[in-house]
mmCIF file of C-alpha atoms and ligand atoms in Angstrom:
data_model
loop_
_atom_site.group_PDB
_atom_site.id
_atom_site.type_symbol
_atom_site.label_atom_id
_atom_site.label_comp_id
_atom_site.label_asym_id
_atom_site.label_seq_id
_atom_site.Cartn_x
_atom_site.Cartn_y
_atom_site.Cartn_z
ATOM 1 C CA UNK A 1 0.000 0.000 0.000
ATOM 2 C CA UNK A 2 1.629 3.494 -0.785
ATOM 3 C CA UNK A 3 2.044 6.047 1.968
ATOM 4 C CA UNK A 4 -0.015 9.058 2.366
ATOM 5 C CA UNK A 5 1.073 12.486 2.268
ATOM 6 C CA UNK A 6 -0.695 15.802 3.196
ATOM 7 C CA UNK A 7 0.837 18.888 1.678
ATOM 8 C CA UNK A 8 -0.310 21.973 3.275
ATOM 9 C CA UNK A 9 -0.464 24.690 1.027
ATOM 10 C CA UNK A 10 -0.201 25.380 -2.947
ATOM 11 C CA UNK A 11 3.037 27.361 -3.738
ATOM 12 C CA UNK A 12 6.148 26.401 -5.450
ATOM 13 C CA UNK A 13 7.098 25.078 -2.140
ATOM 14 C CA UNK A 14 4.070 22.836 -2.072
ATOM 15 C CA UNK A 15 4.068 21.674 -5.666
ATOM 16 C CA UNK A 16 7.861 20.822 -5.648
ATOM 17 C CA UNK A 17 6.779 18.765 -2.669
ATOM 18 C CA UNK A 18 4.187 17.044 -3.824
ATOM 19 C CA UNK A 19 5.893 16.014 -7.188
ATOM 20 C CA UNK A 20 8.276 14.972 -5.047
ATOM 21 C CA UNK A 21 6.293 12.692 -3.191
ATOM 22 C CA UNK A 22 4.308 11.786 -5.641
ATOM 23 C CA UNK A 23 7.535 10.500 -7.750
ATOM 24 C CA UNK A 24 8.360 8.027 -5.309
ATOM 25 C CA UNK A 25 5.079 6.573 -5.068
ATOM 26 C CA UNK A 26 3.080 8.513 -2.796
ATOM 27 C CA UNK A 27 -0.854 9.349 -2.944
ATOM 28 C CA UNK A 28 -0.935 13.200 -2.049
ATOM 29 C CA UNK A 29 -3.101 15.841 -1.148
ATOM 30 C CA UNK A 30 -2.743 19.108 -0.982
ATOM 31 C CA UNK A 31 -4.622 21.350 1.278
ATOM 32 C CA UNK A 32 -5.132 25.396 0.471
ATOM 33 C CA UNK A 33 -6.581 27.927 2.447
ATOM 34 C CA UNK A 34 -7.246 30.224 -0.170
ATOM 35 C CA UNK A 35 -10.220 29.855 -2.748
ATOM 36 C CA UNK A 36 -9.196 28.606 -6.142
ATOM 37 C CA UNK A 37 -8.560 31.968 -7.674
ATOM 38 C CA UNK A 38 -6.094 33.075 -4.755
ATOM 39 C CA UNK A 39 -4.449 29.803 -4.767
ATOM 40 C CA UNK A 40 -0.499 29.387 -5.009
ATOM 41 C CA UNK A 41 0.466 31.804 -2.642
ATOM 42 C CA UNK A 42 3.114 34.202 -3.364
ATOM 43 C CA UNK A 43 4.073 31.970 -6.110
ATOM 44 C CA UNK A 44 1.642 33.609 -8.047
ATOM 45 C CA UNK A 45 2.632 36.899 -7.661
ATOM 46 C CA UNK A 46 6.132 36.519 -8.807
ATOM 47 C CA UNK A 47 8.205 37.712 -12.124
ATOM 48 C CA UNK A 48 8.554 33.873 -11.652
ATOM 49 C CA UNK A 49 12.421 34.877 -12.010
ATOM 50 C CA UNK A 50 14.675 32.217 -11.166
ATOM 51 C CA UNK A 51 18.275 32.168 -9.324
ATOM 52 C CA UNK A 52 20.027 29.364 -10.178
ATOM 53 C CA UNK A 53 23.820 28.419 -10.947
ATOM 54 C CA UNK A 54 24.635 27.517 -14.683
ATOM 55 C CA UNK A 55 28.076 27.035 -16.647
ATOM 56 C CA UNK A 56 27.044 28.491 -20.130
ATOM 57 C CA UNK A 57 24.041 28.247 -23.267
ATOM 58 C CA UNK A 58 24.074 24.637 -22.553
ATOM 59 C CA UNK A 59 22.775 24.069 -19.545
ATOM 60 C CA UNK A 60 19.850 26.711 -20.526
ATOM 61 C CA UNK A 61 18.694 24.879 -23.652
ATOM 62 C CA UNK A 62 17.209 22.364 -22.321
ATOM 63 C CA UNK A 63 15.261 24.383 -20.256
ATOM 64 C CA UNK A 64 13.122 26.794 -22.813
ATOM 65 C CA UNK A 65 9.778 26.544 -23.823
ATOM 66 C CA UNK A 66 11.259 27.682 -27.184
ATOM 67 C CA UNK A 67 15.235 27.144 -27.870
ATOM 68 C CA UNK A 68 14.597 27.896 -31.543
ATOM 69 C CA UNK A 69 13.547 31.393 -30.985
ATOM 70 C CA UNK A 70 16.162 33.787 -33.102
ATOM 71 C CA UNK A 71 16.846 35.638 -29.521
ATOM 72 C CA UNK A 72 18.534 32.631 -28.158
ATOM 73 C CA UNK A 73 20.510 32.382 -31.008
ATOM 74 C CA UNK A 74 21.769 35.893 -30.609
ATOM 75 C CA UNK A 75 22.149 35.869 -26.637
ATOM 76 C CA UNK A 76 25.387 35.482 -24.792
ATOM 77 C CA UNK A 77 23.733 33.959 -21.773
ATOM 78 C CA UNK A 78 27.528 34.047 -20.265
ATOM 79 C CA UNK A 79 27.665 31.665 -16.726
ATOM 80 C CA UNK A 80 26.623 32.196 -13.383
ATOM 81 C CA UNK A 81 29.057 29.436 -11.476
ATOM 82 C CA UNK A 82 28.256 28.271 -7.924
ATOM 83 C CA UNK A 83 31.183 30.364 -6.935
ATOM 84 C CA UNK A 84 29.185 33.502 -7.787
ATOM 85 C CA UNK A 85 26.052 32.479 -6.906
ATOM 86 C CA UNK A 86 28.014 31.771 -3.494
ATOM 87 C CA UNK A 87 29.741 35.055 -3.195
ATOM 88 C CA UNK A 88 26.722 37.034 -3.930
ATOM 89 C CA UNK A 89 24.303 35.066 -1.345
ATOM 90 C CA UNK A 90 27.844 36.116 1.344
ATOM 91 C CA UNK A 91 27.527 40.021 0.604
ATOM 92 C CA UNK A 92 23.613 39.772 2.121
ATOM 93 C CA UNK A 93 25.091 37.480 5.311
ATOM 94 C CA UNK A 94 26.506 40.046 7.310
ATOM 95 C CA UNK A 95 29.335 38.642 7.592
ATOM 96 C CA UNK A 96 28.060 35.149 8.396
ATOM 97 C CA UNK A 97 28.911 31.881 6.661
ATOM 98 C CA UNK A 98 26.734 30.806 4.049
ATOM 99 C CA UNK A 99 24.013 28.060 5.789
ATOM 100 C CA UNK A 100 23.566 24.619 4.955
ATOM 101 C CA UNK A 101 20.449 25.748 3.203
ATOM 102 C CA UNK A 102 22.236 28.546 1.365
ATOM 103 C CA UNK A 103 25.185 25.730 0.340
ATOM 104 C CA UNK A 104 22.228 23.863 -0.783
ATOM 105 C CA UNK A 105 20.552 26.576 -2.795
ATOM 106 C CA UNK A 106 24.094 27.191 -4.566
ATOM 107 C CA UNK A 107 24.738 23.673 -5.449
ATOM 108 C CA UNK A 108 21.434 21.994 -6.144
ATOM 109 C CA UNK A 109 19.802 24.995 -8.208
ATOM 110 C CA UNK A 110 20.354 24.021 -11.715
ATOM 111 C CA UNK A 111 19.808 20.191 -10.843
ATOM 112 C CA UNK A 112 16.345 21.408 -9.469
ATOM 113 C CA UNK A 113 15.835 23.602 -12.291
ATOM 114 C CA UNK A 114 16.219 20.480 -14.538
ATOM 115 C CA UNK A 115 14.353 18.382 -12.941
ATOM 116 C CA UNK A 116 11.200 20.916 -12.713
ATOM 117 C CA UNK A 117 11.921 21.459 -16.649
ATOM 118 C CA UNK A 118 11.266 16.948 -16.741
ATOM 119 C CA UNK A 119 8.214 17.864 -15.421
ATOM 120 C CA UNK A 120 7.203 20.418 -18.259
ATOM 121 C CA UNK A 121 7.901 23.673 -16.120
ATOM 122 C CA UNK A 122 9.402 25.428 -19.094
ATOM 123 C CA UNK A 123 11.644 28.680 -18.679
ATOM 124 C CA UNK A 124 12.453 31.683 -20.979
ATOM 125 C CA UNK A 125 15.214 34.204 -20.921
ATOM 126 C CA UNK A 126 14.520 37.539 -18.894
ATOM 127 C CA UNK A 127 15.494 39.397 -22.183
ATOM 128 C CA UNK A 128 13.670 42.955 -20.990
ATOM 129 C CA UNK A 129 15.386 43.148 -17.130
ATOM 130 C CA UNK A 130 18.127 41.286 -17.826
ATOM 131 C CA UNK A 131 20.167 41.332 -20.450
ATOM 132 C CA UNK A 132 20.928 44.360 -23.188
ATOM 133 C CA UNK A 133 21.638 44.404 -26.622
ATOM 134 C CA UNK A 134 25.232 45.246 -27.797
ATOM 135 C CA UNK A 135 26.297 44.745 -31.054
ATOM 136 C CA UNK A 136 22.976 42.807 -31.595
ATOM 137 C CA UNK A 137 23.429 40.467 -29.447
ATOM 138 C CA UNK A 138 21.250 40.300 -26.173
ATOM 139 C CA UNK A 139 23.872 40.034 -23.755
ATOM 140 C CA UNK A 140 22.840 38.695 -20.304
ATOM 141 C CA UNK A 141 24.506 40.187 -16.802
ATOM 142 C CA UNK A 142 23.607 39.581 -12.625
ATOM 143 C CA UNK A 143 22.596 35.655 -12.606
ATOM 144 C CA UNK A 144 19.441 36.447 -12.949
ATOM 145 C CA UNK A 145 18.393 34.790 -16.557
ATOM 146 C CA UNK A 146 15.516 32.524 -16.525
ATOM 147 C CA UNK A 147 12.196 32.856 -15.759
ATOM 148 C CA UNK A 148 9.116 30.290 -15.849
ATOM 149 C CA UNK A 149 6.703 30.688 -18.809
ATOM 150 C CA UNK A 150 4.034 33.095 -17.981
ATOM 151 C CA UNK A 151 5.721 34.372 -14.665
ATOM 152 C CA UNK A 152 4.241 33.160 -10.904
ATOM 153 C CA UNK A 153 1.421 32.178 -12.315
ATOM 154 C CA UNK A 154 2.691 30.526 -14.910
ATOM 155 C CA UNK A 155 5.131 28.850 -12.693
ATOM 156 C CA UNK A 156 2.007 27.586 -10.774
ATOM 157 C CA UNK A 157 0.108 26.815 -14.042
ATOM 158 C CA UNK A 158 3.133 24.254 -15.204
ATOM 159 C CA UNK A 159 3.831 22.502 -11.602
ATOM 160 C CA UNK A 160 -0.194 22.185 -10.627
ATOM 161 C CA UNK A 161 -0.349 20.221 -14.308
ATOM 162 C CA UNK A 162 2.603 17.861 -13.627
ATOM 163 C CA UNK A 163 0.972 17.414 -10.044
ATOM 164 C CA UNK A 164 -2.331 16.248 -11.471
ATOM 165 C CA UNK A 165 -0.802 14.158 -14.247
ATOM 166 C CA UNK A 166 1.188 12.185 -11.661
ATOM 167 C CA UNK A 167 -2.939 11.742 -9.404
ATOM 168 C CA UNK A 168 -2.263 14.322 -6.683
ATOM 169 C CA UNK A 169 -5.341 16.083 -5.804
ATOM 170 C CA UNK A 170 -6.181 19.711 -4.132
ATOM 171 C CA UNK A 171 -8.823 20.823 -1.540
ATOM 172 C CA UNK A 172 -9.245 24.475 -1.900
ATOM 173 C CA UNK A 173 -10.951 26.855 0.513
ATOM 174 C CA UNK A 174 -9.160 24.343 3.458
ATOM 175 C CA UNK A 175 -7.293 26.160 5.748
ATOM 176 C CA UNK A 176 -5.275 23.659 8.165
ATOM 177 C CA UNK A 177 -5.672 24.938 11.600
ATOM 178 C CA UNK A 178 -3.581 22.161 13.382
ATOM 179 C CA UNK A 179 -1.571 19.080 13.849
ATOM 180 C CA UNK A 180 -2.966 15.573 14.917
ATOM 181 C CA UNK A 181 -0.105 13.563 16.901
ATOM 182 C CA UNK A 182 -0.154 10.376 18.092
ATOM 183 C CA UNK A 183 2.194 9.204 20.737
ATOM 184 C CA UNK A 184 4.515 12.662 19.816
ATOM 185 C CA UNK A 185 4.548 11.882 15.979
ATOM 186 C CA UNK A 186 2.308 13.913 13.739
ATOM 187 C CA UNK A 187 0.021 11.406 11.393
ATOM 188 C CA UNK A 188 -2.630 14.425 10.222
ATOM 189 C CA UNK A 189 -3.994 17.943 10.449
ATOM 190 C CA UNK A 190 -6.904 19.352 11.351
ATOM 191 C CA UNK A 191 -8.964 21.676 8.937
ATOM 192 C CA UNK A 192 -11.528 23.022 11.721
ATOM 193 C CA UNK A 193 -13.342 20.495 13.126
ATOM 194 C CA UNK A 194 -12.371 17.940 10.284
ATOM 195 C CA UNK A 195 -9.581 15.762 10.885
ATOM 196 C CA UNK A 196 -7.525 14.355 7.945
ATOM 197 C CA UNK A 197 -4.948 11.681 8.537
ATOM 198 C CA UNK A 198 -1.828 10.562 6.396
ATOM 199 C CA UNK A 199 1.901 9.039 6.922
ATOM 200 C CA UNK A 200 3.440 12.345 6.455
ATOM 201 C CA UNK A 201 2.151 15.646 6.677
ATOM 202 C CA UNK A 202 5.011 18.804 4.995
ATOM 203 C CA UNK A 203 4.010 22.273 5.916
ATOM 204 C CA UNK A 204 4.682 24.509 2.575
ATOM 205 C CA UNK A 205 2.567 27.066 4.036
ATOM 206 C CA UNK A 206 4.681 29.860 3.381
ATOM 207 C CA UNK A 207 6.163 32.563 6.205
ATOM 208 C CA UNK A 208 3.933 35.313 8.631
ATOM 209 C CA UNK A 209 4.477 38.331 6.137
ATOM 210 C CA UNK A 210 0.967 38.524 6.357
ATOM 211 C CA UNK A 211 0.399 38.783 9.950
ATOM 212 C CA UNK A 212 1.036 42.443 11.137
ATOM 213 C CA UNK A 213 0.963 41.159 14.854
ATOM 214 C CA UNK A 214 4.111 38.755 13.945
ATOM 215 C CA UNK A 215 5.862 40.948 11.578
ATOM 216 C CA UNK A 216 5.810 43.453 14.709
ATOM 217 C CA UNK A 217 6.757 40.672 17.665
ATOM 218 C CA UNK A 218 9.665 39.207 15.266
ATOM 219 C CA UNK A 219 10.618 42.374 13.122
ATOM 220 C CA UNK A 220 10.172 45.666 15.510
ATOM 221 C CA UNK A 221 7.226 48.427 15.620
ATOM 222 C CA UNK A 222 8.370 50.047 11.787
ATOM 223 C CA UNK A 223 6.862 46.775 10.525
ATOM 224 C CA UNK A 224 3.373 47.241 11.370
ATOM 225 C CA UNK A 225 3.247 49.575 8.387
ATOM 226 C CA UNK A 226 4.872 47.292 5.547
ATOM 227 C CA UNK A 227 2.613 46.185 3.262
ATOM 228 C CA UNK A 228 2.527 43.241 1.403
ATOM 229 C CA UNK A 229 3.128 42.434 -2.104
ATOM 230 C CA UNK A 230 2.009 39.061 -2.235
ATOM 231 C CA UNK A 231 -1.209 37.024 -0.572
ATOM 232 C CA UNK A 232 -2.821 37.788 2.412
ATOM 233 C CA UNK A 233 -2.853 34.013 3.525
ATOM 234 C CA UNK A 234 0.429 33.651 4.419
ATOM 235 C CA UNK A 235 0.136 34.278 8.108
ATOM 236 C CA UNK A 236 2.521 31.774 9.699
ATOM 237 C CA UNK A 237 -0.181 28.942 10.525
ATOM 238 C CA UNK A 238 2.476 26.518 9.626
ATOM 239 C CA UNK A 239 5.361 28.201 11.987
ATOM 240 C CA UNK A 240 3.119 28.490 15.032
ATOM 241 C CA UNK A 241 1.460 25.407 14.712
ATOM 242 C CA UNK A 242 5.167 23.388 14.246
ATOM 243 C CA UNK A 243 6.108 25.608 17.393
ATOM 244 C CA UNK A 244 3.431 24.971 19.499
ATOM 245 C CA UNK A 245 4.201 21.511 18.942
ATOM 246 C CA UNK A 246 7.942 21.958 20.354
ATOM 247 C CA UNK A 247 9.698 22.572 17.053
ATOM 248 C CA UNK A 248 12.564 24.185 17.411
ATOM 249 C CA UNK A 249 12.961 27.966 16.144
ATOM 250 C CA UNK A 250 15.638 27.867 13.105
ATOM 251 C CA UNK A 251 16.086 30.311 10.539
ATOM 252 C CA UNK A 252 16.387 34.456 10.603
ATOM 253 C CA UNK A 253 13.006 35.940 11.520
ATOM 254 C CA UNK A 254 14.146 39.403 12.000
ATOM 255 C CA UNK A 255 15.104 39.635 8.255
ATOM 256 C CA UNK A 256 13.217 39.610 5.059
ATOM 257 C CA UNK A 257 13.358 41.190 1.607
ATOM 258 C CA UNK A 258 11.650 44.244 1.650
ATOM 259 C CA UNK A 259 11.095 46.573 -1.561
ATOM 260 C CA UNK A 260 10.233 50.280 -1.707
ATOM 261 C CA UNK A 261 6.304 50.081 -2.872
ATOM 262 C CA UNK A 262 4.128 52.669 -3.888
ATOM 263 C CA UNK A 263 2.707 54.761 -0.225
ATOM 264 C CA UNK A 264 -0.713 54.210 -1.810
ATOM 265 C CA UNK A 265 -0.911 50.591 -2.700
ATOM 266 C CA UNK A 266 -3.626 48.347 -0.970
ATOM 267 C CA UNK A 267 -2.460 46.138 1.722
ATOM 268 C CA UNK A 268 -1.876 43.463 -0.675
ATOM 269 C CA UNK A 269 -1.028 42.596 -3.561
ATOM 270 C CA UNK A 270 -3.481 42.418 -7.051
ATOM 271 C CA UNK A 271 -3.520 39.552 -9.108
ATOM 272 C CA UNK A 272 -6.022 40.965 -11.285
ATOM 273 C CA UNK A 273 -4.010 43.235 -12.849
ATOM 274 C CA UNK A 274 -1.779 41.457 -15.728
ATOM 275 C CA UNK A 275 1.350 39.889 -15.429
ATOM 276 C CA UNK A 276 3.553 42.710 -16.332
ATOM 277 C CA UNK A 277 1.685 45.425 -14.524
ATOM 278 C CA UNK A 278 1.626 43.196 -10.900
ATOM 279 C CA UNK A 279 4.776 44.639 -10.044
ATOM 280 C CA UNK A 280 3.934 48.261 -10.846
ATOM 281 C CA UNK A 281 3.508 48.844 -7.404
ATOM 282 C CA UNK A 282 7.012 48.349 -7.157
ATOM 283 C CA UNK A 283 8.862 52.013 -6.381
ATOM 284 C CA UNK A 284 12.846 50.292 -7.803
ATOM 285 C CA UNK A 285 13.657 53.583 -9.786
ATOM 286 C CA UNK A 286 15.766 55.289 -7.052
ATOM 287 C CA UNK A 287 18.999 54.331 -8.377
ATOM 288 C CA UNK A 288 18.643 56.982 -11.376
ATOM 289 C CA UNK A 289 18.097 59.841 -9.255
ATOM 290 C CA UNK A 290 17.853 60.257 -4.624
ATOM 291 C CA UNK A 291 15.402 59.323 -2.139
ATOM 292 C CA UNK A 292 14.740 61.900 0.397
ATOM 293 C CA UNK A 293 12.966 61.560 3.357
ATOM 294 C CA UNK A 294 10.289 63.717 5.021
ATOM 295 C CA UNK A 295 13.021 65.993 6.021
ATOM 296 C CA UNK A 296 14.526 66.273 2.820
ATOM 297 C CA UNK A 297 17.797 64.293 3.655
ATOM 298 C CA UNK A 298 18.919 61.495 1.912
ATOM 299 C CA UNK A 299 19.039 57.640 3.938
ATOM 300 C CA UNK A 300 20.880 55.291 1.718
ATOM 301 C CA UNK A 301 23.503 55.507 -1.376
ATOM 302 C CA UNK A 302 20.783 54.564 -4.107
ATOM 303 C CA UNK A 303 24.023 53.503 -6.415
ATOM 304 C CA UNK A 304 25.756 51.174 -3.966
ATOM 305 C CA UNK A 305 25.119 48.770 -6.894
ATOM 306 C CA UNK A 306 23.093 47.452 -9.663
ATOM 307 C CA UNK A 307 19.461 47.870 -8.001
ATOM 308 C CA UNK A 308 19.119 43.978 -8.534
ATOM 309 C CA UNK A 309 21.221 44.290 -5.238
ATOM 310 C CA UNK A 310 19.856 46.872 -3.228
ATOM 311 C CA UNK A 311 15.627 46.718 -3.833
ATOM 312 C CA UNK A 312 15.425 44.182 -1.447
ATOM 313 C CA UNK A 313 17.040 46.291 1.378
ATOM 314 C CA UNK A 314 15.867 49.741 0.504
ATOM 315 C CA UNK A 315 12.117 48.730 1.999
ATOM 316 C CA UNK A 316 13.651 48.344 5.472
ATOM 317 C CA UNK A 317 15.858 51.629 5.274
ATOM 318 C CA UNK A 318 12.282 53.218 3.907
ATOM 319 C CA UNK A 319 10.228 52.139 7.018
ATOM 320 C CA UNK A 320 12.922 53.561 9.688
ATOM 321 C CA UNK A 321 12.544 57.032 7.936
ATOM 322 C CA UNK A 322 10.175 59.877 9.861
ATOM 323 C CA UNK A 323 6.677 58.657 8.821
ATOM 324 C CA UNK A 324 7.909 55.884 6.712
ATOM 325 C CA UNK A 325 7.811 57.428 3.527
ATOM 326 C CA UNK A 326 10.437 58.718 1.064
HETATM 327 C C1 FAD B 401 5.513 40.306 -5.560
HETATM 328 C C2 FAD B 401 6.508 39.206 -5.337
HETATM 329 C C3 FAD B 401 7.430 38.931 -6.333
HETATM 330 C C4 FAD B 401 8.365 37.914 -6.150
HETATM 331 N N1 FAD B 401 9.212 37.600 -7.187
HETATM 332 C C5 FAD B 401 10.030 36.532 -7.091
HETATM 333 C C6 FAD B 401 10.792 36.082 -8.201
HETATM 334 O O1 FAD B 401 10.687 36.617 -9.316
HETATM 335 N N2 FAD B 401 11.623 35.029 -8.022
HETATM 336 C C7 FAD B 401 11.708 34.371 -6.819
HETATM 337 O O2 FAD B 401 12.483 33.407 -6.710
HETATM 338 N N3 FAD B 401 10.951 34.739 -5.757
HETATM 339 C C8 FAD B 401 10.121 35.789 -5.867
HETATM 340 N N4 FAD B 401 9.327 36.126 -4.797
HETATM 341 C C9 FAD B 401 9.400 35.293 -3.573
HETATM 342 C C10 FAD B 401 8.526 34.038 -3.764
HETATM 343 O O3 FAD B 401 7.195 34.438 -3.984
HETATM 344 C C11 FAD B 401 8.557 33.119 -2.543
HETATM 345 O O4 FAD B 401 9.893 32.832 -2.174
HETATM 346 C C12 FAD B 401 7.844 31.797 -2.857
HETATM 347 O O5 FAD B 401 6.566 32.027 -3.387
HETATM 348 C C13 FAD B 401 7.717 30.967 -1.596
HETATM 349 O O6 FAD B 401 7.008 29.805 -1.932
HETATM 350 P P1 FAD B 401 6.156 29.043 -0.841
HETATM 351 O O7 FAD B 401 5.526 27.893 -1.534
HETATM 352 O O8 FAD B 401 7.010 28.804 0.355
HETATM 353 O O9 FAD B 401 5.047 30.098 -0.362
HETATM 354 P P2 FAD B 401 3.740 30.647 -1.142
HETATM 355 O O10 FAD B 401 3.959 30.615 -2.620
HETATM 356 O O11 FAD B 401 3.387 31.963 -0.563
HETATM 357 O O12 FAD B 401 2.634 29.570 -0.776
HETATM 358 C C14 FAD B 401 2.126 29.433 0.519
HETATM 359 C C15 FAD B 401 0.727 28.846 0.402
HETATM 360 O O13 FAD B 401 0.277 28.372 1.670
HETATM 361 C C16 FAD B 401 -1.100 28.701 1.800
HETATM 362 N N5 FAD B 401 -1.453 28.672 3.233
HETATM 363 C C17 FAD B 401 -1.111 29.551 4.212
HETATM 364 N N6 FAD B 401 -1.612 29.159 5.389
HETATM 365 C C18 FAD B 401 -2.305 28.008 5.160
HETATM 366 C C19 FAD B 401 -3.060 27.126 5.982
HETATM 367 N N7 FAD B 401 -3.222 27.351 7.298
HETATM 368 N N8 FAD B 401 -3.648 26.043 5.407
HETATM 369 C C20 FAD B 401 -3.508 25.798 4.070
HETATM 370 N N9 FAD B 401 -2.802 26.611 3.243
HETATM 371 C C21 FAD B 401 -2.202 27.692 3.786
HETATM 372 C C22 FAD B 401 -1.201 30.073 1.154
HETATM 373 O O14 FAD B 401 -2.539 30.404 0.821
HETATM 374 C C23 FAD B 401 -0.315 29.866 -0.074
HETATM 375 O O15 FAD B 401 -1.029 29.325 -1.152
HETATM 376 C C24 FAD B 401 8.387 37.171 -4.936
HETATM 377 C C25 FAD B 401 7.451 37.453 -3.934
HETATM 378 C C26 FAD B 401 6.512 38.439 -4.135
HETATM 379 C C27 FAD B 401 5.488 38.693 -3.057
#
């Protein structure tokens, strides 16, 4: 008889998962708080822009939706070796050693990548953020080349597909709201008052950037304010109910990647708006001109670097300004 596996949520974390699981035999279900249309978490929301090491053109190939487009012929994709990937993940540590998770990141990436591309997630080449033309050729620069077909929710498109062909189901609208154990060893969750049992239950319920009351016990006071550019679900169910069950705390909570968004955004993010307009709420032009705050002084060198390496810290140095605005 094959094991059972519960998979609580519907990201890429969830889907990876799942494929996983179902690969080696496994019946799996996934559980998802949200409704269909808000499933996939964050996932959805994404450029669907993916980090991974490579060695040159052709590690890429087999990757595309479409190698025979006349761009790839004309881009040098150049490499982005472990060794990069590696020192670039060490100038965000503060000085720390990259983490087994990190080493794992740098070294499993393109295996992962091909693997997802075995399963039909097909990529294409960034061509308008990351690469530009010189002596037509489109010539590719900061490791950041790839992303899926169709961004986040294309991403999620591809990896719900190969989770279905392989028989795993979803149950939308089915918020997990605990952990059954028996004798100390979780065999199920509860979803309210129902109580679903399997062989192995993996929380892929993404982090508590959603939960203003977390952000601000974990983060400090400035991040009650933050908004949030993805779904509204994420609220760190899965953390507290793995801690509440005596799991230990790993991983940097006080830390996060935080972007410079538009003051008048809605708490959330919109996935009604199309693909290329989702991240329009995105404020990521600073490094052409200066950011002043309320008091008209400049907080940050907007060209310590390519923006690529800066966005994601400029949304902190934002919220410690005088009314968190610039
Ligand atoms: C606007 C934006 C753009 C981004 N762009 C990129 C990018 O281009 N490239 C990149 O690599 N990363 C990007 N990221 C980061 C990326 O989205 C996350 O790293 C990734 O989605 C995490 O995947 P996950 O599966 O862990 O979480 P998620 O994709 O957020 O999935 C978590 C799921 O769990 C569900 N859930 C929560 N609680 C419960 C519960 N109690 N019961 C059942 N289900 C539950 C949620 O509804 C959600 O579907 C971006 C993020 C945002 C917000």
């Amino acid at each position: 008889m094959s094991k059972s596996v519960i998979v609580v949520g519907t990201g890429n974390a969830a889907l990876c998962a799942a494929l996983a699981a179902l690969e080696s035999g496994a019946r799996v279900t996934l559980l998802e708080k949200a409704d269909k249309s808000l499933s996939g978490g964050n996932t959805k929301y994404t450029a669907g822009a993916m980090r991974f090491a490579y060695d040159g053109a052709d590690d890429l190939l087999p990757l595309l939706r479409n190698p025979e487009d006349p761009r790839v012929k004309r881009a040098d994709f150049g490499s982005y070796t472990t060794e990069k990937f590696a020192n670039d993940l060490l100038g965000f540590n503060d000085g720390r050693p990259l983490s087994e998770e990190q080493e794992a990141l740098v070294h499993q990436s393109g295996a992962t990548l091909r693997w997802l591309a075995s399963h039909g997630v097909k990529f294409e080449p960034i061509y308008s953020r990351q690469s530009f033309e010189k002596d037509g050729r489109h010539v590719f620069w900061g490791g950041l080349t790839l992303a899926a077909e169709n961004e986040g929710v294309g991403l999620f498109d591809m990896e719900l597909a190969a989770v279905e062909r392989l028989g795993g189901t979803v149950r939308y609208s089915s918020a997990v709201t605990g952990l059954v154990t028996d004798a100390g060893r979780v065999c199920g969750v509860q979803i309210g008052q129902e109580r679903l049992l399997a062989d192995a239950v993996i929380l892929a319920c993404g982090g508590f950037e959603a939960n203003g009351a977390l952000r601000v016990k974990h983060m400090g006071e400035n991040w009650e304010a933050a908004k949030v550019r993805g779904t509204p679900h994420n609220t760190g169910d899965g953390l507290l109910m793995a801690l509440e069950l005596g799991a230990a705390d790993y991983g940097l909570y006080s830390g996060c990647h935080a972007t410079p968004m538009d003051l008048h955004m809605a708490d959330f993010g919109n996935l009604d708006l199309p693909p290329g307009e989702r991240k329009n709420y995105r404020k990521i032009s600073y490094f052409l001109g200066v950011m002043l705050n309320a008091h008209g002084a400049r907080f940050v060198d907007e060209g310590a670097n390519f923006r690529n390496y800066t966005y994601a810290q400029y949304g902190a140095a934002i919220l410690e300004q005088p009314g968190q605005f610039a």
